[in-house]
Amino acid sequence: MTKPIKKAIFPVAGLGTRFLPATKAIPKEMLPVVDRPLIQYAVDEARDAGIEEFIFVTGRGKGAMEDHFDHSVELEQVLEERNKIEALEILHEAMPTAGHIAYVRQQKPLGLGHAVWCARNFIHDEPFVVVLPDDLILAAPGCLRQMVEAYQEVGGNVVAVEDVPREHTNRYGILDIVSDNGRLAEAKGLVEKPDPAVAPSTLSIIGRYILQPEVFAELDRHEKGAGGEIQLTDAMAKTIGKVPFHGLRFEGERYDCGSKLGFIEANLAFALASDELHDGVTDLIKKLV
Ligand code: G1P
């Protein structure tokens, strides 16, 4: 029996420099894909996977996210007066239960491993998930739900993985595989952003993790890895042997919303997947190209 997973960490302290000036006064996680900010997709995907507690690791200038997950009293009043029931429902659906959302600051940008470590006191001794909102995944059921199902089969740590072209291994955490059935790959090691010439495989980690609390003992050491940062990949790698480690090739499409092209592709893909927008967007694309 695996322990149920109820908590999710969202590392959202990054500056979003690739989207300046759009991200000068708003966090990059508030950039919308169609009609929802990236952070909302991440929270909805987690909720759909059974997550009940949401822990945001934020930084300076990220207040808009806190407002997004709170009541907007004036707006709701106006919508009520105008009898805009649907709009009110959209606002209410977005809201986590009171007391089930928490914010902690990563005071210095020391890496993803450090960001996750900053949330340690909210987790204690239970498994949890980490969601990177930049990786937007179009999937039904959602990627995290697929991962929770895989976790119930194999336990331990489970990450979402994708095969990438070899020349891209230096952008990802890469698995050193011991066995692979085409859906689940078991790893005997992990390397953060290896040079293509030395990468142990081309199976790369996408921003969804189910982790056992043992990872905090490794993160406590604050060891620096690739790029001089405290890497989550290195801490996970050190738990292999104590905790099983699997990569799940999820069903669905992942869009890298940390890049402009990925972000634009995500907008097109999500619009094409919507009944309301599909035909209109198809016409628009035809007209433009
Ligand atoms: C982070 C992780 C990396 C992972 C990637 C997924 O890298 O360090 O292991 O493959 O997210 O998006 P970053 O994109 O923050 O450089």
Tab-separated table of C-alpha atoms and ligand atoms in Angstrom:
chain	number	residue	atom	x	y	z
A	1	MET	CA	0.000	0.000	0.000
A	2	THR	CA	1.403	3.401	-0.985
A	3	LYS	CA	0.757	6.433	1.195
A	4	PRO	CA	-1.796	8.822	-0.377
A	5	ILE	CA	-0.425	12.106	-1.730
A	6	LYS	CA	-2.191	15.228	-0.536
A	7	LYS	CA	0.340	18.054	-0.857
A	8	ALA	CA	1.856	19.850	-3.820
A	9	ILE	CA	4.768	22.279	-4.022
A	10	PHE	CA	4.782	24.878	-6.787
A	11	PRO	CA	8.202	26.495	-7.202
A	12	VAL	CA	7.260	29.905	-8.625
A	13	ALA	CA	10.065	32.225	-7.584
A	14	GLY	CA	11.722	32.511	-11.030
A	15	LEU	CA	12.123	35.934	-12.623
A	16	GLY	CA	10.802	35.130	-16.103
A	17	THR	CA	13.472	37.238	-17.807
A	18	ARG	CA	12.745	35.591	-21.173
A	19	PHE	CA	9.364	37.318	-21.246
A	20	LEU	CA	10.409	40.857	-20.335
A	21	PRO	CA	8.882	43.388	-20.467
A	22	ALA	CA	5.620	41.351	-20.078
A	23	THR	CA	6.877	39.972	-16.761
A	24	LYS	CA	8.194	43.222	-15.317
A	25	ALA	CA	5.140	43.873	-13.125
A	26	ILE	CA	3.388	40.475	-13.231
A	27	PRO	CA	4.800	37.025	-12.449
A	28	LYS	CA	5.466	34.800	-15.478
A	29	GLU	CA	3.110	32.231	-13.941
A	30	MET	CA	0.262	34.739	-14.433
A	31	LEU	CA	0.716	34.815	-18.233
A	32	PRO	CA	-2.497	33.426	-19.742
A	33	VAL	CA	-2.831	30.476	-22.064
A	34	VAL	CA	-6.187	31.186	-23.742
A	35	ASP	CA	-8.108	32.409	-20.671
A	36	ARG	CA	-6.320	30.981	-17.615
A	37	PRO	CA	-2.958	31.879	-16.124
A	38	LEU	CA	-0.300	29.155	-16.179
A	39	ILE	CA	-0.463	28.771	-12.404
A	40	GLN	CA	-4.175	27.993	-12.581
A	41	TYR	CA	-3.545	25.069	-14.962
A	42	ALA	CA	-0.930	23.729	-12.534
A	43	VAL	CA	-3.260	23.978	-9.519
A	44	ASP	CA	-6.211	22.462	-11.420
A	45	GLU	CA	-4.089	19.525	-12.607
A	46	ALA	CA	-2.956	18.888	-9.022
A	47	ARG	CA	-6.481	19.128	-7.639
A	48	ASP	CA	-7.680	16.665	-10.285
A	49	ALA	CA	-5.008	14.232	-9.035
A	50	GLY	CA	-6.360	14.379	-5.459
A	51	ILE	CA	-4.091	17.092	-4.062
A	52	GLU	CA	-5.682	19.039	-1.206
A	53	GLU	CA	-2.889	21.326	0.001
A	54	PHE	CA	-1.047	23.785	-2.201
A	55	ILE	CA	2.308	25.252	-1.198
A	56	PHE	CA	3.761	28.041	-3.324
A	57	VAL	CA	7.453	28.859	-3.124
A	58	THR	CA	7.443	32.469	-4.237
A	59	GLY	CA	9.795	35.421	-4.407
A	60	ARG	CA	9.552	39.182	-4.452
A	61	GLY	CA	6.982	40.627	-6.872
A	62	LYS	CA	4.785	37.518	-6.964
A	63	GLY	CA	1.811	39.001	-5.083
A	64	ALA	CA	-0.535	38.767	-8.075
A	65	MET	CA	-0.656	34.994	-7.561
A	66	GLU	CA	-1.880	35.407	-3.993
A	67	ASP	CA	-4.595	37.768	-5.228
A	68	HIS	CA	-5.535	35.311	-7.959
A	69	PHE	CA	-6.313	32.598	-5.403
A	70	ASP	CA	-8.271	34.955	-3.121
A	71	HIS	CA	-11.689	36.610	-3.303
A	72	SER	CA	-11.911	39.792	-5.330
A	73	VAL	CA	-14.690	41.363	-3.284
A	74	GLU	CA	-15.443	44.352	-5.531
A	75	LEU	CA	-15.409	42.296	-8.718
A	76	GLU	CA	-17.699	39.659	-7.211
A	77	GLN	CA	-20.085	42.365	-5.988
A	78	VAL	CA	-20.358	43.888	-9.456
A	79	LEU	CA	-20.862	40.469	-11.077
A	80	GLU	CA	-23.611	39.677	-8.552
A	81	GLU	CA	-25.382	42.989	-9.185
A	82	ARG	CA	-25.277	42.265	-12.927
A	83	ASN	CA	-26.397	38.658	-12.398
A	84	LYS	CA	-23.312	37.257	-14.183
A	85	ILE	CA	-23.673	33.796	-12.654
A	86	GLU	CA	-21.312	31.994	-15.042
A	87	ALA	CA	-18.491	34.462	-14.485
A	88	LEU	CA	-18.978	34.139	-10.721
A	89	GLU	CA	-18.786	30.357	-10.978
A	90	ILE	CA	-15.516	30.590	-12.933
A	91	LEU	CA	-14.058	32.690	-10.105
A	92	HIS	CA	-15.270	30.326	-7.389
A	93	GLU	CA	-13.995	27.200	-9.149
A	94	ALA	CA	-10.484	28.655	-9.160
A	95	MET	CA	-10.409	29.106	-5.393
A	96	PRO	CA	-8.713	26.580	-3.087
A	97	THR	CA	-10.408	25.858	0.252
A	98	ALA	CA	-9.550	28.423	2.938
A	99	GLY	CA	-6.450	27.385	4.861
A	100	HIS	CA	-5.335	24.905	2.189
A	101	ILE	CA	-2.975	27.247	0.373
A	102	ALA	CA	0.308	28.496	1.786
A	103	TYR	CA	3.114	30.734	0.598
A	104	VAL	CA	6.756	30.595	1.543
A	105	ARG	CA	9.537	32.759	0.156
A	106	GLN	CA	12.685	31.514	-1.464
A	107	GLN	CA	14.812	34.452	-0.367
A	108	LYS	CA	17.676	33.763	-2.786
A	109	PRO	CA	17.592	32.098	-6.223
A	110	LEU	CA	19.801	29.138	-5.343
A	111	GLY	CA	18.175	26.542	-7.621
A	112	LEU	CA	15.146	24.261	-7.931
A	113	GLY	CA	16.386	21.937	-5.180
A	114	HIS	CA	16.672	24.881	-2.821
A	115	ALA	CA	13.164	26.098	-3.765
A	116	VAL	CA	11.671	22.692	-2.889
A	117	TRP	CA	13.706	22.588	0.333
A	118	CYS	CA	12.186	25.952	1.339
A	119	ALA	CA	8.795	24.166	1.583
A	120	ARG	CA	10.107	21.333	3.809
A	121	ASN	CA	8.287	22.419	6.980
A	122	PHE	CA	4.941	22.120	5.214
A	123	ILE	CA	5.607	18.522	4.160
A	124	HIS	CA	7.119	16.648	7.124
A	125	ASP	CA	7.110	12.881	6.664
A	126	GLU	CA	4.834	12.210	3.713
A	127	PRO	CA	5.054	11.893	-0.065
A	128	PHE	CA	4.301	15.022	-2.086
A	129	VAL	CA	4.276	16.323	-5.631
A	130	VAL	CA	6.226	19.116	-7.267
A	131	VAL	CA	4.706	20.920	-10.248
A	132	LEU	CA	6.640	23.323	-12.489
A	133	PRO	CA	3.964	25.542	-14.078
A	134	ASP	CA	6.237	26.363	-17.069
A	135	ASP	CA	5.685	22.818	-18.293
A	136	LEU	CA	2.082	22.929	-19.433
A	137	ILE	CA	0.603	19.543	-20.290
A	138	LEU	CA	-2.483	18.933	-22.402
A	139	ALA	CA	-3.706	15.500	-21.347
A	140	ALA	CA	-6.873	13.691	-20.314
A	141	PRO	CA	-6.649	12.382	-17.660
A	142	GLY	CA	-4.155	14.976	-16.452
A	143	CYS	CA	-0.458	14.112	-16.259
A	144	LEU	CA	-0.350	14.115	-12.439
A	145	ARG	CA	-3.377	11.822	-12.248
A	146	GLN	CA	-1.583	9.372	-14.588
A	147	MET	CA	1.484	9.624	-12.352
A	148	VAL	CA	-0.483	8.940	-9.163
A	149	GLU	CA	-1.851	5.771	-10.805
A	150	ALA	CA	1.691	4.697	-11.739
A	151	TYR	CA	2.859	5.513	-8.199
A	152	GLN	CA	0.186	3.208	-6.791
A	153	GLU	CA	1.790	0.417	-8.880
A	154	VAL	CA	5.484	1.020	-8.189
A	155	GLY	CA	5.740	3.381	-5.160
A	156	GLY	CA	8.828	5.470	-4.445
A	157	ASN	CA	9.692	8.450	-6.603
A	158	VAL	CA	7.926	8.865	-9.953
A	159	VAL	CA	8.689	11.646	-12.433
A	160	ALA	CA	7.128	12.485	-15.781
A	161	VAL	CA	9.505	11.786	-18.664
A	162	GLU	CA	9.716	12.376	-22.374
A	163	ASP	CA	12.201	11.275	-25.054
A	164	VAL	CA	14.020	14.325	-26.434
A	165	PRO	CA	16.451	14.762	-29.342
A	166	ARG	CA	19.998	13.994	-28.131
A	167	GLU	CA	21.149	17.567	-28.819
A	168	HIS	CA	18.666	18.758	-26.145
A	169	THR	CA	19.878	16.657	-23.195
A	170	ASN	CA	21.700	19.695	-21.791
A	171	ARG	CA	18.310	21.333	-21.066
A	172	TYR	CA	16.937	18.590	-18.774
A	173	GLY	CA	17.466	16.131	-15.973
A	174	ILE	CA	18.268	12.832	-17.734
A	175	LEU	CA	17.623	9.242	-16.556
A	176	ASP	CA	20.271	6.524	-16.474
A	177	ILE	CA	17.987	3.582	-17.174
A	178	VAL	CA	18.181	0.095	-15.723
A	179	SER	CA	14.928	-1.275	-17.214
A	180	ASP	CA	12.237	0.097	-19.488
A	181	ASN	CA	8.897	-1.391	-20.552
A	182	GLY	CA	8.015	1.497	-22.863
A	183	ARG	CA	5.704	3.109	-20.284
A	184	LEU	CA	7.702	3.010	-17.062
A	185	ALA	CA	11.481	3.282	-16.996
A	186	GLU	CA	13.383	2.474	-13.817
A	187	ALA	CA	16.491	4.596	-13.229
A	188	LYS	CA	19.779	3.690	-11.526
A	189	GLY	CA	21.006	7.256	-11.756
A	190	LEU	CA	20.159	10.778	-12.881
A	191	VAL	CA	22.237	13.565	-14.400
A	192	GLU	CA	21.243	17.232	-14.539
A	193	LYS	CA	21.690	18.829	-17.971
A	194	PRO	CA	24.400	16.508	-19.338
A	195	ASP	CA	26.297	17.303	-22.503
A	196	PRO	CA	24.731	15.277	-25.391
A	197	ALA	CA	28.027	13.394	-25.855
A	198	VAL	CA	27.915	11.937	-22.330
A	199	ALA	CA	24.162	11.804	-21.577
A	200	PRO	CA	23.267	8.302	-20.265
A	201	SER	CA	19.993	8.343	-22.292
A	202	THR	CA	17.659	10.803	-23.988
A	203	LEU	CA	14.837	10.243	-21.494
A	204	SER	CA	14.301	13.618	-19.864
A	205	ILE	CA	12.471	14.792	-16.761
A	206	ILE	CA	9.457	17.040	-17.322
A	207	GLY	CA	8.221	19.339	-14.539
A	208	ARG	CA	6.078	16.834	-12.594
A	209	TYR	CA	7.471	14.875	-9.648
A	210	ILE	CA	6.063	12.517	-7.020
A	211	LEU	CA	8.659	12.454	-4.258
A	212	GLN	CA	9.223	10.674	-0.970
A	213	PRO	CA	10.284	12.832	1.992
A	214	GLU	CA	13.760	11.178	2.004
A	215	VAL	CA	14.748	13.757	-0.614
A	216	PHE	CA	14.836	16.461	2.091
A	217	ALA	CA	17.736	14.748	3.881
A	218	GLU	CA	19.744	15.201	0.665
A	219	LEU	CA	18.517	18.759	0.033
A	220	ASP	CA	19.538	19.648	3.603
A	221	ARG	CA	23.170	19.335	2.480
A	222	HIS	CA	22.821	22.294	0.079
A	223	GLU	CA	25.297	20.730	-2.364
A	224	LYS	CA	25.727	22.687	-5.561
A	225	GLY	CA	25.488	20.933	-8.919
A	226	ALA	CA	25.068	21.914	-12.574
A	227	GLY	CA	25.210	25.680	-13.122
A	228	GLY	CA	26.362	26.190	-9.515
A	229	GLU	CA	22.756	25.624	-8.322
A	230	ILE	CA	21.265	23.304	-5.705
A	231	GLN	CA	19.612	20.796	-8.049
A	232	LEU	CA	16.542	18.698	-7.277
A	233	THR	CA	17.857	16.109	-9.763
A	234	ASP	CA	21.035	15.553	-7.694
A	235	ALA	CA	19.081	15.122	-4.442
A	236	MET	CA	16.689	12.626	-6.099
A	237	ALA	CA	19.642	10.721	-7.581
A	238	LYS	CA	21.157	10.276	-4.113
A	239	THR	CA	17.962	8.599	-2.824
A	240	ILE	CA	18.138	5.883	-5.533
A	241	GLY	CA	18.915	2.608	-3.754
A	242	LYS	CA	16.856	3.656	-0.728
A	243	VAL	CA	13.764	4.598	-2.727
A	244	PRO	CA	12.717	3.170	-6.145
A	245	PHE	CA	12.857	5.694	-8.980
A	246	HIS	CA	10.684	5.507	-12.094
A	247	GLY	CA	10.013	7.764	-15.056
A	248	LEU	CA	6.508	7.627	-16.542
A	249	ARG	CA	6.043	8.314	-20.250
A	250	PHE	CA	2.715	10.083	-19.769
A	251	GLU	CA	0.051	10.271	-22.437
A	252	GLY	CA	-0.416	13.830	-23.617
A	253	GLU	CA	1.462	16.764	-25.049
A	254	ARG	CA	3.846	18.989	-23.092
A	255	TYR	CA	4.501	22.623	-23.976
A	256	ASP	CA	7.537	24.499	-22.683
A	257	CYS	CA	5.943	27.787	-21.643
A	258	GLY	CA	9.323	29.028	-20.449
A	259	SER	CA	10.140	29.747	-24.103
A	260	LYS	CA	8.290	32.119	-26.425
A	261	LEU	CA	7.730	29.537	-29.136
A	262	GLY	CA	6.509	26.928	-26.627
A	263	PHE	CA	4.178	29.479	-25.075
A	264	ILE	CA	2.691	30.409	-28.455
A	265	GLU	CA	2.334	26.736	-29.373
A	266	ALA	CA	0.537	26.106	-26.066
A	267	ASN	CA	-1.916	28.909	-26.785
A	268	LEU	CA	-2.670	27.479	-30.218
A	269	ALA	CA	-2.961	23.895	-28.963
A	270	PHE	CA	-5.257	24.775	-26.040
A	271	ALA	CA	-7.405	26.992	-28.285
A	272	LEU	CA	-7.681	24.204	-30.881
A	273	ALA	CA	-8.676	21.798	-28.090
A	274	SER	CA	-11.569	24.069	-27.052
A	275	ASP	CA	-15.003	23.545	-28.641
A	276	GLU	CA	-15.649	27.266	-28.457
A	277	LEU	CA	-12.451	28.330	-30.248
A	278	HIS	CA	-11.458	25.428	-32.503
A	279	ASP	CA	-13.088	26.575	-35.750
A	280	GLY	CA	-12.310	30.255	-35.322
A	281	VAL	CA	-8.641	29.591	-34.569
A	282	THR	CA	-8.355	27.154	-37.492
A	283	ASP	CA	-9.644	29.893	-39.816
A	284	LEU	CA	-7.252	32.415	-38.270
A	285	ILE	CA	-4.239	30.164	-38.804
A	286	LYS	CA	-5.232	29.530	-42.438
A	287	LYS	CA	-5.573	33.252	-42.999
A	288	LEU	CA	-2.197	34.024	-41.442
A	289	VAL	CA	0.008	31.402	-43.112
B	1	G1P	C1	14.294	21.937	-14.332
B	1	G1P	C2	15.020	20.717	-13.776
B	1	G1P	C3	15.291	19.701	-14.885
B	1	G1P	C4	14.008	19.344	-15.598
B	1	G1P	C5	13.297	20.623	-16.096
B	1	G1P	C6	11.911	20.295	-16.653
B	1	G1P	O1	15.186	22.624	-15.184
B	1	G1P	O2	16.215	21.122	-13.154
B	1	G1P	O3	15.864	18.541	-14.347
B	1	G1P	O4	14.267	18.471	-16.679
B	1	G1P	O5	13.125	21.570	-15.035
B	1	G1P	O6	11.331	21.406	-17.227
B	1	G1P	P1	14.941	24.170	-15.617
B	1	G1P	O7	13.919	24.123	-16.724
B	1	G1P	O8	14.450	24.882	-14.412
B	1	G1P	O9	16.265	24.649	-16.100
